[in-house]
Amino acid sequence: MSGRFGNYGGQFVAETLVGPLEELWDTYLAARQDPTFEAELDNLLATFVGRPTPLTRLRRLGADHGVTIWLKREDLTHTGAHKINNAIGQALLAHRLGKRRIIAETGAGQHGVAVAAACAYLGLDATIYMGRVDAARQEPNLQRMKLLGAEVRLVDLGTATLKDAVNEAIRDWITHPDDTHYLLGSVVGPHPFPSIVRDFQSVIGREAREQFLAVAGQLPDAVIACVGGGSNSIGVFSGFLDNDVRLVGVQAAGDGSGRLGHHAAPLLYGEPGVLQGMRTYLLQDDDGQVLLTHSIAPGLDYPGAGPEHSHLKDSGRVEYLTASDDEALAAFQLLARAEGIVPALESSHAVAAALRLAPTFPRGSQLLVNLSGRGDKDLTSAIAAIGQRREHSGGTA
Amino acid sequence: MERLEKTFARLAERGETALVAYLTGGYPSLAETGPLIEAVSSAGADIIELGVAFSDPLGDGPVIQATTQAALDGGATAAAVLDIVAGARENGVQTPIMLMGYCNPFLRYGLEQLYADAKAAGADGFIVPDLPAHEADEWLAAARTHDMAQVFFSAPGSSEERLRNTAARSRGFLYSLAANGVTGVREELDPGIDAYLERVGDAAGTLPVCVGFGISRPEHVRALRGRAAGVIVGSALLRAIGDADTPAGRILAASRLVGELKEACR
């Protein structure tokens, strides 16, 4: 096992966690060779998660430019986001590991809800760490986690967002490595998490590829997805990496100023460093301290990205660009009004980028956007932000 | 390395356990760290572990996290901590000083430059809690070039194979975690610690083993005497420092606790 994606990845963790990480990898490799594990996973994906999720052809967006935009509808999974694909897979793994206590971190709450649901269904105890700031802006998901029987621990440290929730989950795991599985929610952290989470999310790319070929008779010209930690994007990209398909990852430009602390785009503005067990692009200052981030989408509000994304950036296979809070809010409204779909604010960044790129494609082009989650969780904060912007612009926005 | 080796050899001759005192570089301020190093050194600390602050100290519990944040707020950087070490040496401190910090600030500094500058400042080696031995090739190369110690960790769950490999790669001493978890004061030592330290000792051979995490009281130290070459005390010392109201009070509190703990080492 190398656990490396080019120069990125690795296992920069306390010695206490090396044994559990090795055990996790060994158990995972054995599980993937075991037809009963695969059958159980497939069954749960079909009967609990609701897979396959459909492809939806947009009727209006993109039409002005003669471009067709398709959405891969991960928002239609049970619990409303792609996170459930990985949560159910790792919960099954935890069973094989003989660990009944699950801990997890969550930013937007989507991973937390997915973990809480998977644990409730499979009879595991769930403890979820969430930054207090994120909990305030994602109140519905906080309530859902509690309803599903999870214990939610609010984190006040640092910026009280996703990074700090990850730190606390890791501290919990260091304290209870023997009986606890850390159900990490993105393609980040020490090896083997980036590989395991990618594999569980690659179902998105496999389905999207087959479905696209079936309905369009060709592969898409481009695949576009948002990138915080980067699990939905790795999942969908993995179906197209070996083909001549343009792959675009969209990070959060925050207020759009490009100033440090006002965005969450390490793949554009960061430099390689080590955080939370992995070497990856990182927003950091000259002394190597990790910088504050900002995005209106809590799931993107993270100073690093998965190590495979860092490698895909350096190799040039994926291009990374940004969308701002304002662009995401505009896309959020537009998709709702024009197409009848309320996207998560995270996914709205991908929609915004697709709308910006559409005019640059030849007429007849087909763009696939991974709609990683639905926007119910964001209604309060998004509507408040839209209201504020209306006030600032004199009611014309 | 030499200063460290001589310290362990001298203590072994006397049958004493080494007391490793942890201070956060820049806590409660950059200005007070130097005097605290001198004070704990005079009070009997055999080795000083000096923390280089990082924004995300994953291996640390609430006490050290809070001192780290205070240090960062007060302008602590790797360079500033090296200046503190150089100042302590200028003031005649002979105690070995190990720099404790997380990977990223050190990598950002540049490993080759860091080890050269640390050597020049008078530091004796590095302890990096998020750097397991199998990720440390570059670090070990720099440590060998500059004759610095490079300390790795053993944990209660480490396999025999990992214990042996980790000990084989460690230079200076092996940091043996007394318990799973993060740094912090604990009421009692783990009941399984004797058997664990026996395993660690077998794997370490002649390499000194120092035990840390949760050690806060003289009775903990007495319980470990003869079972390890050294004991490491951090959170308890920082808490004593934090509880005092004035610079003089902090010096007094640190000296008193270190004196009591050292007494238990003899």
Tab-separated table of N, CA and C in Angstrom, chain A residues 1-2 4 9-19 22 157 163-164 166-168 170-172 174-178 271-277 279 282 284-291, chain B residues 53-61 65 72 76-78 103-109 129-135 139 153-159 162-163 166 177 179-182 186 213:
chain	number	residue	atom	x	y	z
A	1	MET	N	0.829	-1.193	0.000
A	1	MET	CA	0.000	0.000	0.000
A	1	MET	C	0.864	1.244	0.000
A	2	SER	N	0.575	2.174	-0.883
A	2	SER	CA	1.358	3.395	-0.873
A	2	SER	C	0.533	4.506	-0.232
A	4	ARG	N	-0.608	6.893	-1.736
A	4	ARG	CA	-0.161	8.144	-2.348
A	4	ARG	C	-0.887	8.394	-3.662
A	9	GLY	N	-1.231	12.724	-0.236
A	9	GLY	CA	-1.795	11.621	0.534
A	9	GLY	C	-0.922	11.300	1.737
A	10	GLY	N	-0.730	10.007	1.980
A	10	GLY	CA	0.102	9.587	3.102
A	10	GLY	C	-0.703	9.351	4.365
A	11	GLN	N	0.019	9.313	5.457
A	11	GLN	CA	-0.578	8.885	6.725
A	11	GLN	C	0.064	9.661	7.866
A	12	PHE	N	-0.186	10.951	7.912
A	12	PHE	CA	0.452	11.805	8.917
A	12	PHE	C	-0.441	11.885	10.155
A	13	VAL	N	-0.341	10.850	10.963
A	13	VAL	CA	-1.229	10.708	12.123
A	13	VAL	C	-0.428	10.302	13.355
A	14	ALA	N	-1.088	10.439	14.500
A	14	ALA	CA	-0.523	9.934	15.745
A	14	ALA	C	-0.311	8.430	15.625
A	15	GLU	N	0.738	7.953	16.262
A	15	GLU	CA	1.049	6.519	16.237
A	15	GLU	C	-0.157	5.669	16.655
A	16	THR	N	-0.950	6.203	17.581
A	16	THR	CA	-2.128	5.488	18.072
A	16	THR	C	-3.052	5.055	16.924
A	17	LEU	N	-3.078	5.829	15.851
A	17	LEU	CA	-4.029	5.545	14.781
A	17	LEU	C	-3.457	4.680	13.668
A	18	VAL	N	-2.157	4.440	13.691
A	18	VAL	CA	-1.557	3.667	12.600
A	18	VAL	C	-2.134	2.249	12.568
A	19	GLY	N	-2.229	1.625	13.733
A	19	GLY	CA	-2.782	0.260	13.793
A	19	GLY	C	-4.212	0.204	13.270
A	22	GLU	N	-4.320	0.563	9.515
A	22	GLU	CA	-3.889	-0.662	8.827
A	22	GLU	C	-5.001	-1.709	8.866
A	157	LEU	N	-14.250	25.244	18.955
A	157	LEU	CA	-12.855	25.613	18.709
A	157	LEU	C	-12.680	26.218	17.324
A	163	LYS	N	-13.454	22.023	9.538
A	163	LYS	CA	-12.089	21.632	9.911
A	163	LYS	C	-12.012	21.305	11.399
A	164	ASP	N	-12.677	22.114	12.210
A	164	ASP	CA	-12.606	21.941	13.658
A	164	ASP	C	-13.400	20.712	14.102
A	166	VAL	N	-13.612	18.028	12.237
A	166	VAL	CA	-12.707	16.919	11.897
A	166	VAL	C	-11.671	16.747	13.007
A	167	ASN	N	-11.080	17.857	13.465
A	167	ASN	CA	-10.076	17.769	14.532
A	167	ASN	C	-10.637	17.058	15.756
A	168	GLU	N	-11.841	17.421	16.155
A	168	GLU	CA	-12.422	16.820	17.354
A	168	GLU	C	-12.762	15.344	17.143
A	170	ILE	N	-11.108	13.346	15.185
A	170	ILE	CA	-9.819	12.636	15.229
A	170	ILE	C	-9.362	12.475	16.678
A	171	ARG	N	-9.552	13.520	17.498
A	171	ARG	CA	-9.164	13.409	18.914
A	171	ARG	C	-9.978	12.325	19.613
A	172	ASP	N	-11.241	12.228	19.283
A	172	ASP	CA	-12.089	11.170	19.845
A	172	ASP	C	-11.550	9.807	19.420
A	174	ILE	N	-8.520	8.983	18.478
A	174	ILE	CA	-7.237	8.692	19.142
A	174	ILE	C	-7.493	8.160	20.555
A	175	THR	N	-8.581	8.640	21.156
A	175	THR	CA	-8.888	8.240	22.529
A	175	THR	C	-9.565	6.867	22.581
A	176	HIS	N	-10.306	6.509	21.541
A	176	HIS	CA	-11.046	5.236	21.525
A	176	HIS	C	-10.766	4.432	20.259
A	177	PRO	N	-9.512	4.135	19.974
A	177	PRO	CA	-9.218	3.474	18.689
A	177	PRO	C	-9.702	2.020	18.632
A	178	ASP	N	-9.885	1.403	19.790
A	178	ASP	CA	-10.178	-0.028	19.764
A	178	ASP	C	-11.636	-0.357	19.459
A	271	GLU	N	-1.143	26.013	-1.032
A	271	GLU	CA	0.128	25.381	-1.365
A	271	GLU	C	0.189	24.046	-0.629
A	272	PRO	N	1.004	23.112	-1.146
A	272	PRO	CA	1.050	21.803	-0.494
A	272	PRO	C	1.470	21.904	0.977
A	273	GLY	N	0.805	21.142	1.800
A	273	GLY	CA	1.120	21.100	3.224
A	273	GLY	C	0.518	19.840	3.822
A	274	VAL	N	0.612	19.729	5.141
A	274	VAL	CA	0.093	18.541	5.831
A	274	VAL	C	-0.951	18.949	6.860
A	275	LEU	N	-2.150	18.411	6.723
A	275	LEU	CA	-3.216	18.658	7.696
A	275	LEU	C	-4.081	17.410	7.806
A	276	GLN	N	-4.472	17.094	9.017
A	276	GLN	CA	-5.430	16.018	9.268
A	276	GLN	C	-5.051	14.733	8.558
A	277	GLY	N	-3.762	14.425	8.634
A	277	GLY	CA	-3.302	13.123	8.192
A	277	GLY	C	-2.859	13.012	6.755
A	279	ARG	N	-1.042	14.851	3.022
A	279	ARG	CA	-0.350	15.937	2.345
A	279	ARG	C	-1.224	16.336	1.162
A	282	LEU	N	-3.292	23.239	0.608
A	282	LEU	CA	-3.775	23.719	1.887
A	282	LEU	C	-3.709	25.244	1.910
A	284	GLN	N	-2.761	28.165	3.845
A	284	GLN	CA	-1.883	28.334	4.998
A	284	GLN	C	-1.108	29.642	4.865
A	285	ASP	N	-0.630	30.127	6.012
A	285	ASP	CA	0.162	31.357	5.956
A	285	ASP	C	1.657	31.017	5.817
A	286	ASP	N	2.484	32.040	5.868
A	286	ASP	CA	3.920	31.834	5.641
A	286	ASP	C	4.566	30.982	6.732
A	287	ASP	N	3.904	30.886	7.884
A	287	ASP	CA	4.443	30.081	8.982
A	287	ASP	C	3.852	28.673	9.014
A	288	GLY	N	3.020	28.351	8.033
A	288	GLY	CA	2.445	27.010	8.000
A	288	GLY	C	1.227	26.854	8.891
A	289	GLN	N	0.656	27.970	9.350
A	289	GLN	CA	-0.593	27.873	10.125
A	289	GLN	C	-1.763	27.834	9.142
A	290	VAL	N	-2.751	27.029	9.479
A	290	VAL	CA	-3.886	26.850	8.572
A	290	VAL	C	-4.795	28.072	8.652
A	291	LEU	N	-5.214	28.551	7.497
A	291	LEU	CA	-5.969	29.801	7.445
A	291	LEU	C	-7.475	29.585	7.585
B	53	ALA	N	4.072	26.160	18.162
B	53	ALA	CA	2.607	26.184	18.029
B	53	ALA	C	2.138	25.887	16.602
B	54	PHE	N	1.012	25.178	16.530
B	54	PHE	CA	0.337	24.905	15.262
B	54	PHE	C	-1.157	25.144	15.457
B	55	SER	N	-1.792	25.658	14.418
B	55	SER	CA	-3.209	26.003	14.512
B	55	SER	C	-4.110	24.798	14.786
B	56	ASP	N	-3.665	23.592	14.421
B	56	ASP	CA	-4.518	22.407	14.551
B	56	ASP	C	-3.775	21.282	15.273
B	57	PRO	N	-3.549	21.436	16.580
B	57	PRO	CA	-2.742	20.451	17.321
B	57	PRO	C	-3.542	19.210	17.675
B	58	LEU	N	-3.602	18.287	16.712
B	58	LEU	CA	-4.514	17.147	16.813
B	58	LEU	C	-4.221	16.177	17.941
B	59	GLY	N	-2.977	16.133	18.382
B	59	GLY	CA	-2.650	15.182	19.436
B	59	GLY	C	-2.809	15.761	20.829
B	60	ASP	N	-3.248	16.996	20.889
B	60	ASP	CA	-3.270	17.670	22.195
B	60	ASP	C	-4.668	17.870	22.743
B	61	GLY	N	-4.743	17.771	24.063
B	61	GLY	CA	-5.984	18.002	24.783
B	61	GLY	C	-6.176	19.482	25.074
B	65	GLN	N	-3.852	22.726	23.931
B	65	GLN	CA	-4.512	23.480	22.844
B	65	GLN	C	-4.644	24.957	23.206
B	72	LEU	N	0.115	31.359	19.621
B	72	LEU	CA	-0.090	31.877	18.256
B	72	LEU	C	-0.556	33.329	18.294
B	76	ALA	N	3.909	33.512	18.244
B	76	ALA	CA	4.846	32.386	18.207
B	76	ALA	C	4.930	31.802	16.796
B	77	THR	N	6.153	31.629	16.322
B	77	THR	CA	6.422	30.950	15.048
B	77	THR	C	7.602	30.029	15.296
B	78	ALA	N	7.904	29.186	14.332
B	78	ALA	CA	9.080	28.317	14.487
B	78	ALA	C	10.328	29.175	14.686
B	103	CYS	N	3.752	18.598	11.793
B	103	CYS	CA	4.457	18.592	10.501
B	103	CYS	C	4.423	19.932	9.772
B	104	ASN	N	3.221	20.528	9.662
B	104	ASN	CA	3.094	21.576	8.651
B	104	ASN	C	3.980	22.809	8.858
B	105	PRO	N	4.022	23.379	10.073
B	105	PRO	CA	4.913	24.537	10.235
B	105	PRO	C	6.380	24.191	9.956
B	106	PHE	N	6.781	22.978	10.300
B	106	PHE	CA	8.172	22.578	10.054
B	106	PHE	C	8.429	22.418	8.553
B	107	LEU	N	7.485	21.788	7.858
B	107	LEU	CA	7.638	21.618	6.411
B	107	LEU	C	7.668	22.976	5.723
B	108	ARG	N	6.834	23.873	6.214
B	108	ARG	CA	6.770	25.210	5.630
B	108	ARG	C	8.099	25.941	5.803
B	109	TYR	N	8.722	25.734	6.941
B	109	TYR	CA	10.036	26.340	7.209
B	109	TYR	C	11.069	25.779	6.239
B	129	PRO	N	4.400	14.770	16.633
B	129	PRO	CA	3.369	13.771	16.928
B	129	PRO	C	2.546	13.296	15.742
B	130	ASP	N	2.499	14.068	14.660
B	130	ASP	CA	1.745	13.563	13.497
B	130	ASP	C	2.683	13.015	12.420
B	131	LEU	N	3.860	12.604	12.851
B	131	LEU	CA	4.819	12.012	11.916
B	131	LEU	C	5.178	10.605	12.384
B	132	PRO	N	4.454	9.587	11.877
B	132	PRO	CA	4.857	8.224	12.228
B	132	PRO	C	6.168	7.875	11.520
B	133	ALA	N	6.879	6.907	12.076
B	133	ALA	CA	8.220	6.601	11.573
B	133	ALA	C	8.220	6.269	10.081
B	134	HIS	N	7.131	5.668	9.582
B	134	HIS	CA	7.153	5.250	8.179
B	134	HIS	C	6.960	6.398	7.192
B	135	GLU	N	6.689	7.598	7.697
B	135	GLU	CA	6.554	8.759	6.800
B	135	GLU	C	7.756	9.698	6.911
B	139	TRP	N	12.881	13.573	7.087
B	139	TRP	CA	13.165	14.138	8.408
B	139	TRP	C	14.392	13.459	9.001
B	153	PHE	N	7.002	7.808	18.247
B	153	PHE	CA	6.104	7.393	19.332
B	153	PHE	C	5.792	5.906	19.270
B	154	SER	N	5.552	5.336	20.434
B	154	SER	CA	4.902	4.034	20.484
B	154	SER	C	3.573	4.224	21.193
B	155	ALA	N	2.581	3.426	20.801
B	155	ALA	CA	1.245	3.536	21.407
B	155	ALA	C	0.863	2.177	21.978
B	156	PRO	N	-0.072	2.171	22.922
B	156	PRO	CA	-0.467	0.889	23.525
B	156	PRO	C	-0.896	-0.148	22.484
B	157	GLY	N	-1.449	0.300	21.365
B	157	GLY	CA	-1.915	-0.651	20.354
B	157	GLY	C	-0.879	-0.987	19.285
B	158	SER	N	0.343	-0.428	19.392
B	158	SER	CA	1.352	-0.698	18.361
B	158	SER	C	1.703	-2.181	18.346
B	159	SER	N	1.773	-2.735	17.143
B	159	SER	CA	2.144	-4.149	17.017
B	159	SER	C	3.625	-4.318	17.348
B	162	ARG	N	5.701	-2.984	14.539
B	162	ARG	CA	5.810	-1.523	14.502
B	162	ARG	C	6.691	-1.023	15.634
B	163	LEU	N	6.557	-1.610	16.811
B	163	LEU	CA	7.408	-1.191	17.938
B	163	LEU	C	8.884	-1.313	17.552
B	166	THR	N	9.756	1.234	14.752
B	166	THR	CA	9.737	2.609	15.250
B	166	THR	C	10.960	2.868	16.133
B	177	LEU	N	3.616	6.443	24.547
B	177	LEU	CA	2.339	6.990	25.021
B	177	LEU	C	1.776	6.090	26.110
B	179	ALA	N	-1.092	6.117	27.310
B	179	ALA	CA	-2.515	5.811	27.125
B	179	ALA	C	-2.926	6.247	25.731
B	180	ASN	N	-4.016	5.695	25.237
B	180	ASN	CA	-4.616	6.228	24.021
B	180	ASN	C	-5.185	7.599	24.338
B	181	GLY	N	-5.268	8.436	23.324
B	181	GLY	CA	-5.902	9.725	23.554
B	181	GLY	C	-4.956	10.880	23.322
B	182	VAL	N	-5.411	12.048	23.742
B	182	VAL	CA	-4.649	13.272	23.558
B	182	VAL	C	-3.960	13.626	24.874
B	186	ARG	N	-4.446	13.027	33.746
B	186	ARG	CA	-5.335	11.915	34.061
B	186	ARG	C	-5.143	11.557	35.526
B	213	PHE	N	1.921	11.407	28.569
B	213	PHE	CA	0.461	11.461	28.459
B	213	PHE	C	-0.181	11.052	29.788
